[in-house]
Amino acid sequence: MFEKVCHIGPALNVQGGISSVLVSYRDLFDLPEKNFISSYNGSFIKSLPLFFCLCLKLLLNPPKAPYFQIHTSFNGSFFRKFLISLCLRLRGKKYIAHIHGSQFKRMCTTSPALVKCFIRSYFKHSAMVICITPDMQEFLDNFVGKGACRYVVIPNPSPTIAAAPVDLISHGLPVKIVFSGRYGHRKGVYDLIEAFSKATFKTPVELYLFGDGEVEQVKAKAAASPKATHIHVSDWLKHGDYLKQLSNFDLLALPSYAETFGMSLVEAMGIGLPVVAARSGGVPFVVRDGVDGYLIDAGDVQALSQKLQCLVDDEKMRVQMGRDAWNGCKDRFSGVTVLKLLRDCYDRLELKNA
């Protein structure tokens, strides 16, 4: 059944989280290109003709798919998908609302009353709501109304889980910490620089930062650090290039204030790197505190500094947590695991409609 589902979302070549998930679906599950319908091509203005043509197609001659899995984020993404869901409803088609986006909760709580009605209607009329973490399911159940929707938690699959964990012992010194993400307050990069600066490491260590956004501000913050010579600030790397370099590092830090899933955490853990991350959004679902690494409260610079010291100075712990992280990713976020969850989801829908 799942292999016949039609996925609606951004074009597969658009830079962004949902596109990456859809590419993973296509590659890991061997789905044909015809199973993916684009509603956005990376530019709001240039996407308008594409979007309106899609709405007309869904109204006049919709694809013969048993279900439409609509991949939804916040703001413009939601409004596009809401209108698409109306087109499907007018034709009696069933859709699954698959929610992504770290800012979706904020949109739900801060939007005007009319928009909140649209959001609730979108979910209430869906055949199923797919959340990528349990905390999103709990939030939506409270926001939409207890028992108003059917939910299932299905994490994003990781296509980069290694066949074996990286050999951290062979790396030698210095220990290399890596951060990857949008430079700015939300990802906690300024907290990370401050925590690294305050830490009293007993082991030689370097901090490598990769990202876009507030590049000059991050460079200035790093330059003002007493450990400036040990902090390396780089611009954003192409995702493939970043993944090629990832195995050269020893641990990843992501002290983000808002994170729906944290794919960069899964990418690191999936090759055997331990992580230090903030308890935000769905991160506690991804990172097992004390097993895959450590969790700290977002904004707690002192705790972040302490946990970085623990992993940098204790090689045995760093190696063990890296191996445990790899084992956990293999079991929880592999394509095989996620495909089974998706198939089970659609099998339950079929049983309900039988």
Short mmCIF file of C-alpha atoms in Angstrom, two decimals:
data_model
loop_
_atom_site.label_atom_id
_atom_site.label_comp_id
_atom_site.label_asym_id
_atom_site.label_seq_id
_atom_site.Cartn_x
_atom_site.Cartn_y
_atom_site.Cartn_z
CA MET A 1 0.00 0.00 0.00
CA PHE A 2 2.68 2.53 1.01
CA GLU A 3 4.45 2.08 -2.32
CA LYS A 4 1.35 3.50 -4.08
CA VAL A 5 1.01 6.60 -1.87
CA CYS A 6 1.45 10.01 -3.50
CA HIS A 7 3.72 12.43 -1.60
CA ILE A 8 3.07 16.17 -1.86
CA GLY A 9 5.82 18.57 -0.80
CA PRO A 10 8.65 20.75 -2.11
CA ALA A 11 10.60 19.73 -5.19
CA LEU A 12 13.25 17.12 -4.46
CA ASN A 13 16.06 19.48 -5.50
CA VAL A 14 15.04 22.28 -3.10
CA GLN A 15 17.41 22.90 -0.20
CA GLY A 16 15.64 22.19 3.08
CA GLY A 17 14.58 19.61 5.60
CA ILE A 18 11.40 18.30 3.95
CA SER A 19 13.11 17.87 0.58
CA SER A 20 15.88 15.90 2.27
CA VAL A 21 13.28 13.62 3.87
CA LEU A 22 11.53 13.08 0.53
CA VAL A 23 14.83 12.28 -1.19
CA SER A 24 15.48 9.74 1.58
CA TYR A 25 12.05 8.21 0.96
CA ARG A 26 12.74 7.95 -2.76
CA ASP A 27 16.21 6.45 -2.38
CA LEU A 28 15.77 4.22 0.68
CA PHE A 29 12.34 2.88 -0.29
CA ASP A 30 12.98 2.71 -4.05
CA LEU A 31 9.95 4.87 -4.87
CA PRO A 32 9.40 6.13 -8.44
CA GLU A 33 9.54 9.85 -9.24
CA LYS A 34 5.85 9.78 -10.19
CA ASN A 35 5.01 9.24 -6.50
CA PHE A 36 6.21 12.78 -5.70
CA ILE A 37 4.26 15.92 -6.57
CA SER A 38 5.91 19.31 -6.11
CA SER A 39 4.03 22.24 -4.60
CA TYR A 40 7.05 24.51 -4.14
CA ASN A 41 10.31 24.99 -6.07
CA GLY A 42 12.28 27.15 -3.67
CA SER A 43 10.90 30.58 -4.62
CA PHE A 44 7.53 31.89 -3.44
CA ILE A 45 6.86 33.95 -6.59
CA LYS A 46 8.14 31.35 -9.05
CA SER A 47 6.20 28.64 -7.24
CA LEU A 48 2.81 30.32 -7.69
CA PRO A 49 2.14 28.95 -11.23
CA LEU A 50 3.29 25.49 -10.08
CA PHE A 51 1.02 25.64 -7.05
CA PHE A 52 -2.08 26.81 -8.91
CA CYS A 53 -1.56 24.20 -11.64
CA LEU A 54 -1.30 21.54 -8.94
CA CYS A 55 -4.57 22.68 -7.35
CA LEU A 56 -6.31 22.55 -10.74
CA LYS A 57 -4.92 19.09 -11.42
CA LEU A 58 -6.12 17.81 -8.06
CA LEU A 59 -9.58 19.26 -8.70
CA LEU A 60 -9.95 18.14 -12.33
CA ASN A 61 -7.84 15.01 -12.70
CA PRO A 62 -6.20 13.86 -9.45
CA PRO A 63 -3.70 10.99 -9.51
CA LYS A 64 -5.16 7.56 -8.80
CA ALA A 65 -3.47 7.08 -5.43
CA PRO A 66 -5.09 5.45 -2.40
CA TYR A 67 -3.72 8.19 -0.12
CA PHE A 68 -1.89 11.49 -0.38
CA GLN A 69 0.82 12.07 2.21
CA ILE A 70 1.10 15.85 2.57
CA HIS A 71 4.43 16.96 4.02
CA THR A 72 3.75 20.16 5.94
CA SER A 73 5.83 22.76 7.73
CA PHE A 74 4.92 26.20 9.08
CA ASN A 75 3.85 29.56 7.60
CA GLY A 76 3.72 29.47 3.77
CA SER A 77 4.17 25.73 3.66
CA PHE A 78 1.10 25.22 5.85
CA PHE A 79 -1.14 27.56 3.84
CA ARG A 80 -0.18 25.86 0.57
CA LYS A 81 -0.87 22.43 2.03
CA PHE A 82 -4.15 23.57 3.60
CA LEU A 83 -5.43 24.68 0.18
CA ILE A 84 -4.20 21.43 -1.35
CA SER A 85 -6.08 19.48 1.33
CA LEU A 86 -9.27 21.39 0.44
CA CYS A 87 -8.85 20.35 -3.20
CA LEU A 88 -8.42 16.73 -2.16
CA ARG A 89 -11.44 16.87 0.14
CA LEU A 90 -13.60 18.29 -2.67
CA ARG A 91 -12.68 15.25 -4.76
CA GLY A 92 -13.24 12.82 -1.89
CA LYS A 93 -9.54 11.92 -1.65
CA LYS A 94 -7.92 10.84 1.60
CA TYR A 95 -4.80 12.52 2.88
CA ILE A 96 -2.26 12.01 5.65
CA ALA A 97 -0.93 15.14 7.36
CA HIS A 98 2.81 14.65 7.92
CA ILE A 99 4.06 17.49 10.06
CA HIS A 100 7.63 18.83 9.95
CA GLY A 101 9.16 22.14 11.03
CA SER A 102 10.64 23.32 14.31
CA GLN A 103 8.49 26.47 14.30
CA PHE A 104 5.12 24.80 13.74
CA LYS A 105 4.23 24.83 17.44
CA ARG A 106 4.94 28.54 17.60
CA MET A 107 2.71 29.12 14.56
CA CYS A 108 -0.11 27.24 16.24
CA THR A 109 0.11 29.20 19.48
CA THR A 110 0.70 32.70 18.07
CA SER A 111 -1.56 32.75 14.99
CA PRO A 112 -4.86 34.67 14.85
CA ALA A 113 -8.01 32.77 15.73
CA LEU A 114 -9.00 32.25 12.07
CA VAL A 115 -5.64 30.65 11.23
CA LYS A 116 -5.95 28.40 14.28
CA CYS A 117 -9.30 27.25 12.90
CA PHE A 118 -7.63 26.43 9.56
CA ILE A 119 -4.93 24.43 11.33
CA ARG A 120 -7.43 22.44 13.39
CA SER A 121 -9.58 21.79 10.32
CA TYR A 122 -6.54 20.56 8.37
CA PHE A 123 -5.74 17.94 10.98
CA LYS A 124 -9.32 16.94 11.83
CA HIS A 125 -10.08 16.09 8.20
CA SER A 126 -6.94 14.01 7.72
CA ALA A 127 -7.08 10.21 7.77
CA MET A 128 -3.97 10.16 9.99
CA VAL A 129 -1.44 12.60 11.40
CA ILE A 130 2.21 11.56 11.22
CA CYS A 131 4.45 13.22 13.81
CA ILE A 132 8.19 12.67 13.75
CA THR A 133 8.51 12.85 17.56
CA PRO A 134 6.18 12.08 20.50
CA ASP A 135 6.28 15.66 21.81
CA MET A 136 4.68 16.92 18.58
CA GLN A 137 1.90 14.36 18.91
CA GLU A 138 1.25 15.47 22.49
CA PHE A 139 1.22 19.12 21.47
CA LEU A 140 -1.19 18.60 18.55
CA ASP A 141 -3.51 16.41 20.60
CA ASN A 142 -3.86 19.25 23.08
CA PHE A 143 -4.08 21.97 20.42
CA VAL A 144 -6.50 20.30 18.02
CA GLY A 145 -8.57 18.59 20.71
CA LYS A 146 -8.20 15.38 22.66
CA GLY A 147 -9.12 12.40 20.51
CA ALA A 148 -9.96 14.55 17.46
CA CYS A 149 -7.29 12.92 15.26
CA ARG A 150 -5.51 9.62 14.79
CA TYR A 151 -1.76 9.93 15.34
CA VAL A 152 1.32 7.88 14.69
CA VAL A 153 4.95 8.71 15.49
CA ILE A 154 7.31 7.90 12.64
CA PRO A 155 10.83 9.40 12.74
CA ASN A 156 12.67 10.59 9.68
CA PRO A 157 14.87 7.89 8.16
CA SER A 158 18.60 8.43 7.94
CA PRO A 159 20.25 7.36 4.67
CA THR A 160 23.75 7.86 6.10
CA ILE A 161 23.94 5.27 8.89
CA ALA A 162 27.35 3.62 8.53
CA ALA A 163 27.93 -0.11 8.26
CA ALA A 164 30.21 0.21 11.32
CA PRO A 165 30.97 3.04 13.76
CA VAL A 166 33.98 5.24 13.10
CA ASP A 167 37.14 4.29 14.99
CA LEU A 168 37.43 7.26 17.35
CA ILE A 169 40.55 5.88 19.03
CA SER A 170 42.49 6.17 15.77
CA HIS A 171 41.76 9.90 15.54
CA GLY A 172 44.36 10.86 18.12
CA LEU A 173 44.66 14.44 19.37
CA PRO A 174 43.36 17.08 19.39
CA VAL A 175 39.77 16.04 20.06
CA LYS A 176 37.57 17.74 17.46
CA ILE A 177 34.09 19.04 18.31
CA VAL A 178 31.79 19.89 15.39
CA PHE A 179 28.66 22.04 15.07
CA SER A 180 26.54 22.27 11.93
CA GLY A 181 23.49 24.47 11.48
CA ARG A 182 22.13 27.95 10.87
CA TYR A 183 24.25 30.51 12.70
CA GLY A 184 22.07 32.43 15.13
CA HIS A 185 20.54 32.34 18.59
CA ARG A 186 18.05 29.54 17.86
CA LYS A 187 20.71 26.91 17.15
CA GLY A 188 22.67 27.88 20.28
CA VAL A 189 25.95 28.56 18.49
CA TYR A 190 26.76 31.57 20.70
CA ASP A 191 26.16 29.43 23.80
CA LEU A 192 28.48 26.81 22.35
CA ILE A 193 31.31 29.29 21.79
CA GLU A 194 30.87 30.65 25.32
CA ALA A 195 30.78 27.15 26.85
CA PHE A 196 33.87 26.08 24.92
CA SER A 197 35.67 29.23 26.04
CA LYS A 198 34.83 28.66 29.71
CA ALA A 199 35.64 24.94 29.78
CA THR A 200 38.85 23.81 31.48
CA PHE A 201 39.82 20.95 29.19
CA LYS A 202 42.66 18.66 30.22
CA THR A 203 42.95 17.37 26.66
CA PRO A 204 43.88 19.34 23.51
CA VAL A 205 40.65 20.21 21.72
CA GLU A 206 39.43 22.20 18.71
CA LEU A 207 35.94 23.48 17.86
CA TYR A 208 34.77 23.49 14.23
CA LEU A 209 31.65 25.41 13.22
CA PHE A 210 29.84 25.05 9.87
CA GLY A 211 26.81 27.12 8.95
CA ASP A 212 25.18 30.06 7.24
CA GLY A 213 23.19 33.01 8.56
CA GLU A 214 24.95 35.28 11.06
CA VAL A 215 28.42 34.35 9.82
CA GLU A 216 30.16 37.63 10.66
CA GLN A 217 28.63 37.80 14.14
CA VAL A 218 29.77 34.25 14.88
CA LYS A 219 33.27 35.04 13.62
CA ALA A 220 33.37 38.10 15.89
CA LYS A 221 32.22 36.05 18.89
CA ALA A 222 34.87 33.42 18.19
CA ALA A 223 37.59 36.05 17.71
CA ALA A 224 36.79 37.53 21.12
CA SER A 225 37.17 34.18 22.85
CA PRO A 226 40.31 33.49 24.93
CA LYS A 227 40.47 30.27 22.90
CA ALA A 228 40.08 32.02 19.55
CA THR A 229 42.94 30.09 17.94
CA HIS A 230 41.11 26.84 18.69
CA ILE A 231 37.77 27.88 17.16
CA HIS A 232 37.35 27.47 13.40
CA VAL A 233 34.37 29.21 11.78
CA SER A 234 33.43 28.11 8.26
CA ASP A 235 30.65 28.98 5.87
CA TRP A 236 27.97 26.46 4.99
CA LEU A 237 29.19 23.33 3.23
CA LYS A 238 27.20 21.42 0.70
CA HIS A 239 25.51 18.62 2.57
CA GLY A 240 27.44 15.91 0.76
CA ASP A 241 30.75 17.62 1.48
CA TYR A 242 29.86 18.01 5.15
CA LEU A 243 28.98 14.33 5.46
CA LYS A 244 32.30 13.36 3.91
CA GLN A 245 34.12 15.36 6.60
CA LEU A 246 31.94 14.28 9.52
CA SER A 247 33.88 11.10 10.27
CA ASN A 248 37.00 13.20 10.95
CA PHE A 249 35.41 14.63 14.11
CA ASP A 250 35.02 13.12 17.58
CA LEU A 251 31.71 14.52 18.85
CA LEU A 252 28.92 16.86 17.79
CA ALA A 253 27.34 19.66 19.81
CA LEU A 254 23.88 21.08 19.07
CA PRO A 255 22.61 23.24 21.98
CA SER A 256 19.56 24.37 19.98
CA TYR A 257 16.62 26.24 21.51
CA ALA A 258 14.12 24.76 19.01
CA GLU A 259 14.55 21.48 17.17
CA THR A 260 11.77 19.30 15.79
CA PHE A 261 13.96 16.27 15.16
CA GLY A 262 17.62 17.22 14.78
CA MET A 263 18.76 15.34 11.68
CA SER A 264 22.33 16.57 12.21
CA LEU A 265 22.28 14.62 15.51
CA VAL A 266 21.17 11.44 13.75
CA GLU A 267 23.81 11.93 11.05
CA ALA A 268 26.54 12.17 13.68
CA MET A 269 25.24 9.34 15.83
CA GLY A 270 24.73 7.20 12.74
CA ILE A 271 28.48 7.07 12.11
CA GLY A 272 29.37 6.60 15.78
CA LEU A 273 29.86 10.10 17.18
CA PRO A 274 28.53 10.93 20.66
CA VAL A 275 26.60 14.18 20.98
CA VAL A 276 25.86 16.98 23.42
CA ALA A 277 22.47 18.57 22.74
CA ALA A 278 19.79 20.70 24.36
CA ARG A 279 16.49 19.28 25.56
CA SER A 280 14.38 21.09 22.98
CA GLY A 281 11.48 19.81 20.92
CA GLY A 282 11.97 16.20 19.89
CA VAL A 283 15.66 15.97 20.77
CA PRO A 284 15.07 13.82 23.90
CA PHE A 285 13.35 11.31 21.59
CA VAL A 286 16.45 11.19 19.38
CA VAL A 287 19.23 11.36 21.98
CA ARG A 288 19.20 8.98 24.96
CA ASP A 289 20.76 10.99 27.78
CA GLY A 290 23.79 9.24 29.24
CA VAL A 291 23.78 6.63 26.45
CA ASP A 292 24.29 8.40 23.12
CA GLY A 293 25.80 11.47 24.77
CA TYR A 294 24.41 14.14 27.06
CA LEU A 295 21.38 16.42 27.17
CA ILE A 296 21.43 19.84 28.81
CA ASP A 297 18.78 22.52 29.23
CA ALA A 298 18.80 25.05 26.40
CA GLY A 299 20.70 28.15 27.47
CA ASP A 300 22.54 26.43 30.35
CA VAL A 301 26.07 27.38 29.32
CA GLN A 302 27.66 25.97 32.47
CA ALA A 303 26.09 22.53 31.98
CA LEU A 304 27.06 22.60 28.31
CA SER A 305 30.63 23.39 29.26
CA GLN A 306 30.73 20.57 31.82
CA LYS A 307 29.37 17.96 29.41
CA LEU A 308 31.80 18.98 26.70
CA GLN A 309 34.62 18.57 29.23
CA CYS A 310 33.37 15.09 30.15
CA LEU A 311 33.39 13.81 26.60
CA VAL A 312 36.61 15.53 25.57
CA ASP A 313 38.63 14.40 28.58
CA ASP A 314 37.27 10.84 28.89
CA GLU A 315 38.22 8.91 25.76
CA LYS A 316 36.76 5.63 27.00
CA MET A 317 33.37 7.22 27.62
CA ARG A 318 33.49 9.06 24.30
CA VAL A 319 34.16 5.85 22.38
CA GLN A 320 31.49 3.85 24.25
CA MET A 321 28.82 6.51 23.79
CA GLY A 322 29.71 6.76 20.11
CA ARG A 323 29.21 3.02 19.67
CA ASP A 324 25.94 3.08 21.61
CA ALA A 325 24.74 6.02 19.50
CA TRP A 326 25.49 4.10 16.31
CA ASN A 327 23.68 0.99 17.58
CA GLY A 328 20.66 3.07 18.57
CA CYS A 329 20.46 4.83 15.21
CA LYS A 330 20.71 1.55 13.36
CA ASP A 331 17.77 0.17 15.34
CA ARG A 332 15.55 3.28 15.42
CA PHE A 333 16.24 5.43 12.35
CA SER A 334 17.28 3.09 9.55
CA GLY A 335 15.32 2.90 6.31
CA VAL A 336 14.22 -0.65 7.18
CA THR A 337 12.77 0.47 10.53
CA VAL A 338 10.98 3.55 9.16
CA LEU A 339 9.59 1.67 6.15
CA LYS A 340 8.04 -0.91 8.47
CA LEU A 341 6.42 1.86 10.52
CA LEU A 342 5.01 3.49 7.38
CA ARG A 343 3.65 0.21 6.06
CA ASP A 344 2.06 -0.53 9.43
CA CYS A 345 0.46 2.92 9.40
CA TYR A 346 -1.21 2.38 6.04
CA ASP A 347 -2.17 -1.20 6.88
CA ARG A 348 -4.07 0.12 9.92
CA LEU A 349 -5.85 2.65 7.73
CA GLU A 350 -6.88 -0.08 5.32
CA LEU A 351 -8.19 -2.24 8.15
CA LYS A 352 -10.22 0.68 9.44
CA ASN A 353 -11.75 1.29 6.00
CA ALA A 354 -12.37 -2.39 5.24
#
